[in-house]
Amino acid sequence: MILEKPPLFEERREFSIVVGLLLMILLFRLFLLYGDYGDFLAKPFYYTDATVLAQHSKEKRGKSYEVLKLQSAQDKKFYTTTHLSRDLRHKILRVKMIPDNTLTFASYLGTPYIKTTLRVSGEVPITEKNRLLESIASQHQDPEIAAFYQAIFLATPIPKTLRKKISGLGVSHLVALSGFHLTILWGLVYGVLSLLYKPAQQRWFPYRFMLLDLGAATLAVLGAYLWFVEMPPSLLRSYVMLLIAWLLLLLGVELLSFEFLAFVIFLLLALFPMLTLSLSFWFSVTGVYYIYLLLHWSRVAGGLWQNKWVMSLSSIPIGIFVLMLPVVHGFFGITSGWQLLAPLLSLLFVPFYPLAMILHAIGWGALFDSGLQQLFSLPSGYREHTLTLWAVAGYGLLSLGAMRSRILFGATLTAALLYLSYLFLFVQNIA
């Protein structure tokens, strides 16, 4: 007889109390942030130093200007515009911020647009991250390929043209650091450490628990990496979830539960209320929810559907791609037939990611450049097709009901497949 692991919450009452407390903390934190927002609007201007994170050109009414993404000395990220035509990336600017009453609280919590006047005050100090970025760039002749590697390794912004190509392939989730990357890195770090740990354990300390020792060491390495890449929201969510999952795994608690996922989400929002309006955070959460949904109903179905190889190589990558399509197209409308390659590219990314890291470490980072150039040149004939808010909301409600009802899960999957068929026919007809 196989004993089942105890759930994180024995009763719904316990779950409701914990989530209720976290929700109260979140509301209190938002109240404090609203006070900061009011103080920001109360003054006519502020001075600060800011680093230019990204820059791209735009044109309006025949006049060109530059759009800058800045990070202030207080770690606040925001957008602004300037008519300075020079390359300002990696510059430090002296910024006069001019608050505008049109700035909403929702925008303030995210990455708002703020009017400014600017002047260059210096270069960004050379840091270890900058050295790594330069090392990556020096191994590639194509700046877009260099930007791609810098993004997947160090969470840097990518050029607008490259972003469109990646969206056309349906693999934006592979470029924005998330739980997918963290899972690969966990396997890499834990696997390498286990090669050293197992012989030593057998010889000197057989009484030690490998998951405890190597798990703590791996989490320390990944935590340092998270800090180094400046904690992007989707990666932060993944790290906290991984940390809690490791602790509960040591305690023998059931991890594959929607209550566990909800607890982590509310805990993250209580700790980091800015995530409330982070689109990347909610995309990450939605992706994990659909993974849980697929794992849950595969476990119920049993048989071949529960086989780990079937799940890893087909059910999860294809299922996530299909189920996420209506959600993604509620916000980003780029549609291309090449997006059907996304599940395969996601599988290929698993060995590619650590191998690319090793190749860059030994100076052979350009090995896959020609292949990547051909891949990024595939999407063409882009068309925009965005679902209405009501359609996305209806699909979201259907998806939430799917965790309790096999019929609603079937309806969710059917709706997603119908939408996939519509998009494919839509693209084929207009490409």
Short mmCIF file of C-alpha atoms in Angstrom, two decimals:
data_model
loop_
_atom_site.label_atom_id
_atom_site.label_comp_id
_atom_site.label_asym_id
_atom_site.label_seq_id
_atom_site.Cartn_x
_atom_site.Cartn_y
_atom_site.Cartn_z
CA MET A 1 0.00 0.00 0.00
CA ILE A 2 1.32 3.45 -1.02
CA LEU A 3 0.68 6.16 1.52
CA GLU A 4 -0.50 9.48 0.11
CA LYS A 5 1.35 12.63 1.04
CA PRO A 6 -0.59 14.99 3.33
CA PRO A 7 -1.88 18.20 1.68
CA LEU A 8 -0.49 21.61 2.58
CA PHE A 9 -3.87 22.55 4.09
CA GLU A 10 -5.96 19.86 5.79
CA GLU A 11 -9.19 21.83 5.52
CA ARG A 12 -10.56 24.60 3.33
CA ARG A 13 -10.97 26.73 6.45
CA GLU A 14 -7.20 26.73 7.03
CA PHE A 15 -6.58 27.65 3.39
CA SER A 16 -9.14 30.47 3.56
CA ILE A 17 -7.62 31.92 6.75
CA VAL A 18 -4.05 31.92 5.37
CA VAL A 19 -5.07 33.39 2.00
CA GLY A 20 -7.26 35.95 3.77
CA LEU A 21 -4.32 37.11 5.91
CA LEU A 22 -2.06 37.36 2.87
CA LEU A 23 -4.75 39.32 1.03
CA MET A 24 -5.01 41.77 3.96
CA ILE A 25 -1.23 42.25 3.89
CA LEU A 26 -1.39 42.87 0.13
CA LEU A 27 -4.14 45.48 0.51
CA PHE A 28 -2.22 47.24 3.28
CA ARG A 29 0.95 47.32 1.15
CA LEU A 30 -1.04 48.71 -1.79
CA PHE A 31 -2.48 51.39 0.52
CA LEU A 32 1.06 52.47 1.46
CA LEU A 33 2.09 52.50 -2.20
CA TYR A 34 -0.93 54.64 -3.02
CA GLY A 35 0.37 57.16 -0.49
CA ASP A 36 3.74 57.16 -2.26
CA TYR A 37 1.90 57.68 -5.56
CA GLY A 38 0.08 60.71 -4.12
CA ASP A 39 3.34 62.17 -2.82
CA PHE A 40 4.92 61.70 -6.25
CA LEU A 41 2.16 63.66 -7.97
CA ALA A 42 2.15 66.39 -5.31
CA LYS A 43 5.49 67.93 -6.35
CA PRO A 44 6.13 69.72 -9.66
CA PHE A 45 9.40 67.89 -10.40
CA TYR A 46 12.10 65.58 -9.01
CA TYR A 47 15.78 65.14 -9.80
CA THR A 48 17.40 61.72 -9.92
CA ASP A 49 20.15 59.80 -11.66
CA ALA A 50 19.03 56.99 -13.96
CA THR A 51 20.63 54.26 -16.04
CA VAL A 52 19.46 53.67 -19.62
CA LEU A 53 18.34 50.04 -19.86
CA ALA A 54 16.98 50.07 -23.41
CA GLN A 55 16.53 52.44 -26.33
CA HIS A 56 14.65 52.33 -29.64
CA SER A 57 13.66 54.88 -32.26
CA LYS A 58 10.11 55.88 -33.23
CA GLU A 59 8.61 58.33 -35.66
CA LYS A 60 5.51 60.51 -35.34
CA ARG A 61 4.25 63.11 -37.83
CA GLY A 62 7.50 62.90 -39.77
CA LYS A 63 9.68 63.57 -36.71
CA SER A 64 11.86 60.89 -35.12
CA TYR A 65 12.55 60.55 -31.42
CA GLU A 66 14.04 58.04 -28.98
CA VAL A 67 12.11 55.94 -26.45
CA LEU A 68 14.19 55.15 -23.38
CA LYS A 69 13.65 52.64 -20.61
CA LEU A 70 15.33 53.97 -17.48
CA GLN A 71 16.08 52.71 -13.99
CA SER A 72 16.40 55.41 -11.36
CA ALA A 73 18.79 55.43 -8.42
CA GLN A 74 15.78 54.35 -6.33
CA ASP A 75 15.36 51.24 -8.57
CA LYS A 76 12.17 52.57 -10.16
CA LYS A 77 11.85 51.62 -13.84
CA PHE A 78 10.04 53.96 -16.22
CA TYR A 79 9.85 55.05 -19.85
CA THR A 80 10.50 58.49 -21.28
CA THR A 81 11.25 60.09 -24.65
CA THR A 82 13.98 62.37 -25.91
CA HIS A 83 15.03 64.03 -29.15
CA LEU A 84 18.70 63.27 -28.40
CA SER A 85 19.60 61.12 -31.40
CA ARG A 86 22.78 59.55 -30.00
CA ASP A 87 23.12 56.06 -28.55
CA LEU A 88 22.39 56.43 -24.83
CA ARG A 89 22.46 52.77 -23.84
CA HIS A 90 24.58 52.09 -20.74
CA LYS A 91 24.76 55.83 -19.99
CA ILE A 92 23.93 57.47 -16.67
CA LEU A 93 21.58 60.42 -17.10
CA ARG A 94 20.71 63.29 -14.82
CA VAL A 95 16.93 63.27 -15.03
CA LYS A 96 14.38 65.91 -14.15
CA MET A 97 11.14 63.94 -13.69
CA ILE A 98 7.95 65.95 -14.29
CA PRO A 99 4.89 64.21 -12.76
CA ASP A 100 1.72 64.36 -14.82
CA ASN A 101 -1.79 64.08 -13.35
CA THR A 102 -2.69 61.72 -16.20
CA LEU A 103 -0.43 59.11 -14.55
CA THR A 104 -2.72 56.49 -13.00
CA PHE A 105 -1.96 54.42 -9.92
CA ALA A 106 -2.02 51.27 -12.06
CA SER A 107 0.65 52.74 -14.35
CA TYR A 108 2.68 53.90 -11.35
CA LEU A 109 2.83 50.31 -10.04
CA GLY A 110 4.17 49.07 -13.35
CA THR A 111 6.64 50.74 -15.69
CA PRO A 112 5.02 54.14 -16.37
CA TYR A 113 5.77 56.80 -18.95
CA ILE A 114 7.07 59.97 -17.26
CA LYS A 115 7.92 63.29 -18.88
CA THR A 116 11.53 64.32 -18.31
CA THR A 117 14.36 66.55 -19.31
CA LEU A 118 17.70 64.77 -19.60
CA ARG A 119 21.40 65.29 -19.75
CA VAL A 120 24.19 62.73 -19.87
CA SER A 121 26.20 62.69 -16.65
CA GLY A 122 28.46 59.68 -17.16
CA GLU A 123 28.99 56.07 -18.15
CA VAL A 124 27.59 53.10 -16.27
CA PRO A 125 30.38 51.76 -14.01
CA ILE A 126 31.99 48.57 -15.28
CA THR A 127 30.47 45.73 -13.27
CA GLU A 128 30.79 41.97 -13.51
CA LYS A 129 27.45 41.84 -15.31
CA ASN A 130 28.68 44.41 -17.87
CA ARG A 131 31.82 42.36 -18.43
CA LEU A 132 29.72 39.28 -19.07
CA LEU A 133 27.49 41.21 -21.48
CA GLU A 134 30.55 42.44 -23.37
CA SER A 135 32.02 38.92 -23.40
CA ILE A 136 28.80 37.55 -24.93
CA ALA A 137 28.63 40.35 -27.52
CA SER A 138 32.27 39.85 -28.53
CA GLN A 139 31.53 36.26 -29.60
CA HIS A 140 28.88 37.25 -32.19
CA GLN A 141 28.97 39.34 -35.36
CA ASP A 142 25.18 39.68 -35.54
CA PRO A 143 23.98 42.12 -32.82
CA GLU A 144 20.54 40.47 -32.73
CA ILE A 145 22.06 37.08 -31.92
CA ALA A 146 24.19 38.70 -29.22
CA ALA A 147 21.06 40.38 -27.80
CA PHE A 148 19.24 37.01 -27.81
CA TYR A 149 21.97 35.34 -25.73
CA GLN A 150 22.25 38.33 -23.39
CA ALA A 151 18.50 38.09 -22.78
CA ILE A 152 18.36 34.35 -22.03
CA PHE A 153 21.44 34.49 -19.81
CA LEU A 154 21.16 37.88 -18.07
CA ALA A 155 17.55 39.08 -18.55
CA THR A 156 18.43 42.12 -20.66
CA PRO A 157 15.88 43.77 -23.01
CA ILE A 158 15.92 42.70 -26.67
CA PRO A 159 15.55 44.96 -29.73
CA LYS A 160 12.02 45.53 -31.03
CA THR A 161 12.77 43.87 -34.39
CA LEU A 162 14.08 40.71 -32.72
CA ARG A 163 11.14 40.65 -30.31
CA LYS A 164 8.75 40.58 -33.27
CA LYS A 165 10.63 37.69 -34.90
CA ILE A 166 10.58 35.70 -31.65
CA SER A 167 6.87 36.40 -31.20
CA GLY A 168 6.32 35.16 -34.76
CA LEU A 169 7.85 31.83 -33.68
CA GLY A 170 5.70 31.73 -30.54
CA VAL A 171 8.70 31.36 -28.24
CA SER A 172 8.71 34.64 -26.29
CA HIS A 173 8.59 32.51 -23.12
CA LEU A 174 12.03 31.12 -24.00
CA VAL A 175 13.61 34.58 -24.06
CA ALA A 176 12.04 36.07 -20.91
CA LEU A 177 13.67 34.34 -17.93
CA SER A 178 11.08 32.28 -16.07
CA GLY A 179 10.49 29.00 -14.27
CA PHE A 180 11.36 27.13 -17.45
CA HIS A 181 14.93 28.44 -17.31
CA LEU A 182 15.13 28.00 -13.55
CA THR A 183 14.08 24.34 -13.83
CA ILE A 184 16.83 23.71 -16.38
CA LEU A 185 19.38 25.48 -14.17
CA TRP A 186 18.21 23.51 -11.12
CA GLY A 187 18.76 20.26 -13.01
CA LEU A 188 22.19 21.41 -14.20
CA VAL A 189 23.49 22.67 -10.84
CA TYR A 190 21.94 19.85 -8.79
CA GLY A 191 23.21 17.25 -11.27
CA VAL A 192 26.80 18.55 -11.27
CA LEU A 193 26.88 18.83 -7.47
CA SER A 194 25.48 15.30 -7.08
CA LEU A 195 28.43 13.89 -9.08
CA LEU A 196 30.74 15.27 -6.38
CA TYR A 197 28.43 14.63 -3.44
CA LYS A 198 27.51 10.95 -3.95
CA PRO A 199 31.04 9.48 -3.71
CA ALA A 200 31.82 11.64 -0.67
CA GLN A 201 28.49 10.70 0.94
CA GLN A 202 29.11 6.99 0.50
CA ARG A 203 32.57 7.27 2.00
CA TRP A 204 32.30 9.83 4.80
CA PHE A 205 28.69 10.75 5.65
CA PRO A 206 26.14 8.12 4.48
CA TYR A 207 23.71 9.40 7.12
CA ARG A 208 23.26 12.76 5.34
CA PHE A 209 20.14 13.50 3.22
CA MET A 210 21.21 14.54 -0.29
CA LEU A 211 18.04 16.50 -1.06
CA LEU A 212 18.61 18.64 2.04
CA ASP A 213 22.29 19.37 1.41
CA LEU A 214 22.32 19.71 -2.37
CA GLY A 215 18.92 21.40 -2.43
CA ALA A 216 20.17 24.12 -0.07
CA ALA A 217 23.38 24.55 -2.09
CA THR A 218 21.50 24.68 -5.41
CA LEU A 219 19.01 27.21 -4.06
CA ALA A 220 21.91 29.37 -2.84
CA VAL A 221 23.47 29.33 -6.33
CA LEU A 222 20.13 30.08 -8.02
CA GLY A 223 19.40 32.82 -5.45
CA ALA A 224 22.70 34.50 -6.30
CA TYR A 225 21.81 34.23 -9.99
CA LEU A 226 18.38 35.76 -9.33
CA TRP A 227 19.99 38.71 -7.56
CA PHE A 228 22.60 39.05 -10.31
CA VAL A 229 19.97 39.40 -13.06
CA GLU A 230 18.01 41.90 -10.91
CA MET A 231 15.01 39.69 -10.08
CA PRO A 232 12.68 39.74 -13.11
CA PRO A 233 9.08 39.07 -11.89
CA SER A 234 8.55 35.71 -13.62
CA LEU A 235 11.91 34.40 -12.35
CA LEU A 236 11.21 35.72 -8.85
CA ARG A 237 7.87 33.86 -8.79
CA SER A 238 9.61 30.69 -9.92
CA TYR A 239 12.36 30.96 -7.31
CA VAL A 240 9.98 31.49 -4.40
CA MET A 241 7.83 28.60 -5.63
CA LEU A 242 10.93 26.41 -5.95
CA LEU A 243 12.09 27.35 -2.44
CA ILE A 244 8.70 26.56 -0.88
CA ALA A 245 8.40 23.34 -2.92
CA TRP A 246 11.81 22.19 -1.67
CA LEU A 247 10.85 22.87 1.96
CA LEU A 248 7.53 21.05 1.61
CA LEU A 249 9.22 18.16 -0.22
CA LEU A 250 11.54 17.74 2.77
CA LEU A 251 8.45 17.65 5.00
CA GLY A 252 6.73 15.13 2.74
CA VAL A 253 3.82 17.43 1.84
CA GLU A 254 1.82 17.09 -1.39
CA LEU A 255 3.00 19.64 -3.97
CA LEU A 256 0.70 18.91 -6.89
CA SER A 257 -2.28 20.86 -5.58
CA PHE A 258 -4.01 24.03 -6.69
CA GLU A 259 -4.07 25.20 -3.07
CA PHE A 260 -0.26 25.16 -3.04
CA LEU A 261 -0.14 27.23 -6.23
CA ALA A 262 -2.69 29.74 -4.87
CA PHE A 263 -0.74 30.03 -1.60
CA VAL A 264 2.50 30.83 -3.46
CA ILE A 265 0.76 33.43 -5.64
CA PHE A 266 -0.79 35.29 -2.69
CA LEU A 267 2.46 35.05 -0.72
CA LEU A 268 4.38 36.62 -3.61
CA LEU A 269 1.82 39.40 -4.02
CA ALA A 270 1.95 40.14 -0.29
CA LEU A 271 5.76 40.30 -0.38
CA PHE A 272 6.03 42.16 -3.69
CA PRO A 273 2.79 44.11 -4.33
CA MET A 274 4.28 45.63 -7.50
CA LEU A 275 3.73 42.21 -9.11
CA THR A 276 -0.03 42.83 -8.97
CA LEU A 277 0.04 44.49 -12.40
CA SER A 278 3.06 42.70 -13.87
CA LEU A 279 1.95 41.03 -17.11
CA SER A 280 5.01 38.77 -17.22
CA PHE A 281 4.24 37.59 -13.68
CA TRP A 282 0.64 36.70 -14.57
CA PHE A 283 1.67 34.96 -17.79
CA SER A 284 4.11 32.91 -15.74
CA VAL A 285 1.42 32.07 -13.18
CA THR A 286 -1.03 31.10 -15.93
CA GLY A 287 1.52 28.80 -17.55
CA VAL A 288 2.19 27.03 -14.25
CA TYR A 289 -1.57 26.71 -13.63
CA TYR A 290 -2.04 24.94 -16.96
CA ILE A 291 0.87 22.62 -16.14
CA TYR A 292 -0.87 21.74 -12.87
CA LEU A 293 -4.12 21.25 -14.77
CA LEU A 294 -2.51 18.84 -17.23
CA LEU A 295 -0.69 16.93 -14.48
CA HIS A 296 -3.88 16.69 -12.41
CA TRP A 297 -6.07 15.24 -15.15
CA SER A 298 -3.26 13.01 -16.45
CA ARG A 299 -2.97 11.54 -12.97
CA VAL A 300 -6.73 11.01 -12.88
CA ALA A 301 -6.68 9.37 -16.33
CA GLY A 302 -3.74 7.15 -15.39
CA GLY A 303 -2.16 4.67 -17.79
CA LEU A 304 -0.05 6.02 -20.63
CA TRP A 305 -1.09 9.62 -19.87
CA GLN A 306 0.72 9.39 -16.54
CA ASN A 307 3.98 8.19 -18.10
CA LYS A 308 6.68 10.79 -17.36
CA TRP A 309 8.16 10.56 -20.87
CA VAL A 310 4.79 11.03 -22.54
CA MET A 311 4.13 14.00 -20.25
CA SER A 312 7.55 15.57 -20.77
CA LEU A 313 7.85 15.09 -24.52
CA SER A 314 4.29 15.61 -25.72
CA SER A 315 1.44 16.28 -23.30
CA ILE A 316 2.95 19.23 -21.41
CA PRO A 317 4.76 21.15 -24.22
CA ILE A 318 1.90 20.73 -26.69
CA GLY A 319 -0.80 21.17 -24.03
CA ILE A 320 0.73 24.38 -22.66
CA PHE A 321 1.11 25.80 -26.17
CA VAL A 322 -2.53 25.10 -27.03
CA LEU A 323 -4.01 26.21 -23.70
CA MET A 324 -1.99 29.44 -23.54
CA LEU A 325 -2.89 30.59 -27.08
CA PRO A 326 -6.19 32.33 -26.16
CA VAL A 327 -4.56 34.00 -23.16
CA VAL A 328 -1.53 35.28 -25.08
CA HIS A 329 -3.68 36.52 -27.97
CA GLY A 330 -5.72 38.57 -25.55
CA PHE A 331 -2.69 40.85 -25.17
CA PHE A 332 -0.36 40.18 -28.10
CA GLY A 333 -1.89 39.73 -31.52
CA ILE A 334 1.07 38.64 -33.68
CA THR A 335 -0.05 35.54 -35.58
CA SER A 336 2.09 33.32 -37.81
CA GLY A 337 1.93 29.72 -38.97
CA TRP A 338 5.49 29.27 -37.70
CA GLN A 339 4.14 29.49 -34.15
CA LEU A 340 3.13 25.84 -34.54
CA LEU A 341 6.83 25.05 -34.10
CA ALA A 342 6.74 26.40 -30.54
CA PRO A 343 6.32 23.02 -28.71
CA LEU A 344 9.24 21.50 -30.63
CA LEU A 345 11.44 24.56 -30.08
CA SER A 346 10.61 24.47 -26.37
CA LEU A 347 11.82 20.86 -26.17
CA LEU A 348 15.01 21.65 -28.10
CA PHE A 349 15.68 24.59 -25.79
CA VAL A 350 16.16 22.23 -22.82
CA PRO A 351 19.54 20.84 -24.01
CA PHE A 352 20.39 24.01 -25.97
CA TYR A 353 20.28 26.35 -22.93
CA PRO A 354 22.98 24.74 -20.73
CA LEU A 355 25.07 23.83 -23.80
CA ALA A 356 25.00 27.45 -24.98
CA MET A 357 26.16 28.56 -21.53
CA ILE A 358 29.11 26.14 -21.63
CA LEU A 359 30.05 27.21 -25.17
CA HIS A 360 30.05 30.90 -24.19
CA ALA A 361 32.16 30.11 -21.13
CA ILE A 362 34.87 28.55 -23.34
CA GLY A 363 34.63 31.17 -26.10
CA TRP A 364 32.72 29.10 -28.68
CA GLY A 365 29.44 30.97 -28.33
CA ALA A 366 29.05 31.56 -32.08
CA LEU A 367 28.63 27.86 -32.85
CA PHE A 368 24.85 28.06 -33.36
CA ASP A 369 24.75 31.57 -34.91
CA SER A 370 23.98 30.51 -38.49
CA GLY A 371 21.20 28.18 -37.33
CA LEU A 372 19.65 30.88 -35.15
CA GLN A 373 19.83 33.41 -37.98
CA GLN A 374 17.95 31.03 -40.26
CA LEU A 375 15.41 30.29 -37.52
CA PHE A 376 14.73 33.97 -36.80
CA SER A 377 14.33 34.66 -40.53
CA LEU A 378 11.50 32.11 -40.90
CA PRO A 379 8.48 34.11 -39.65
CA SER A 380 6.92 36.30 -42.33
CA GLY A 381 3.44 37.48 -43.21
CA TYR A 382 2.67 38.63 -39.67
CA ARG A 383 -0.93 39.50 -38.99
CA GLU A 384 -2.53 40.90 -35.88
CA HIS A 385 -5.38 39.01 -34.26
CA THR A 386 -6.28 39.93 -30.68
CA LEU A 387 -9.08 38.31 -28.71
CA THR A 388 -11.57 40.59 -26.97
CA LEU A 389 -11.40 41.08 -23.22
CA TRP A 390 -14.74 39.28 -22.81
CA ALA A 391 -13.51 36.25 -24.75
CA VAL A 392 -10.33 36.01 -22.65
CA ALA A 393 -12.33 36.46 -19.41
CA GLY A 394 -14.77 33.74 -20.46
CA TYR A 395 -11.92 31.39 -21.33
CA GLY A 396 -10.26 32.21 -17.99
CA LEU A 397 -13.42 31.34 -16.03
CA LEU A 398 -13.75 28.10 -17.98
CA SER A 399 -10.10 27.29 -17.18
CA LEU A 400 -10.62 27.93 -13.46
CA GLY A 401 -13.63 25.61 -13.42
CA ALA A 402 -11.51 22.95 -15.15
CA MET A 403 -9.58 22.23 -11.95
CA ARG A 404 -12.74 20.72 -10.39
CA SER A 405 -14.61 19.32 -13.40
CA ARG A 406 -13.44 16.89 -16.05
CA ILE A 407 -16.21 18.18 -18.34
CA LEU A 408 -15.02 21.79 -17.98
CA PHE A 409 -11.43 20.66 -18.58
CA GLY A 410 -12.58 19.02 -21.80
CA ALA A 411 -14.47 22.19 -22.72
CA THR A 412 -11.37 24.33 -22.04
CA LEU A 413 -9.18 22.10 -24.17
CA THR A 414 -11.78 22.02 -26.94
CA ALA A 415 -12.10 25.83 -26.93
CA ALA A 416 -8.31 26.20 -27.13
CA LEU A 417 -8.05 23.66 -29.98
CA LEU A 418 -10.84 25.38 -31.91
CA TYR A 419 -9.06 28.70 -31.51
CA LEU A 420 -5.78 27.10 -32.64
CA SER A 421 -7.55 25.75 -35.74
CA TYR A 422 -9.05 29.15 -36.44
CA LEU A 423 -5.67 30.89 -36.13
CA PHE A 424 -3.98 28.34 -38.37
CA LEU A 425 -6.66 28.67 -41.06
CA PHE A 426 -6.60 32.44 -40.61
CA VAL A 427 -2.84 32.52 -41.19
CA GLN A 428 -2.95 30.08 -44.10
CA ASN A 429 -5.58 32.16 -45.83
CA ILE A 430 -3.71 35.46 -45.52
CA ALA A 431 -0.05 34.44 -45.61
#
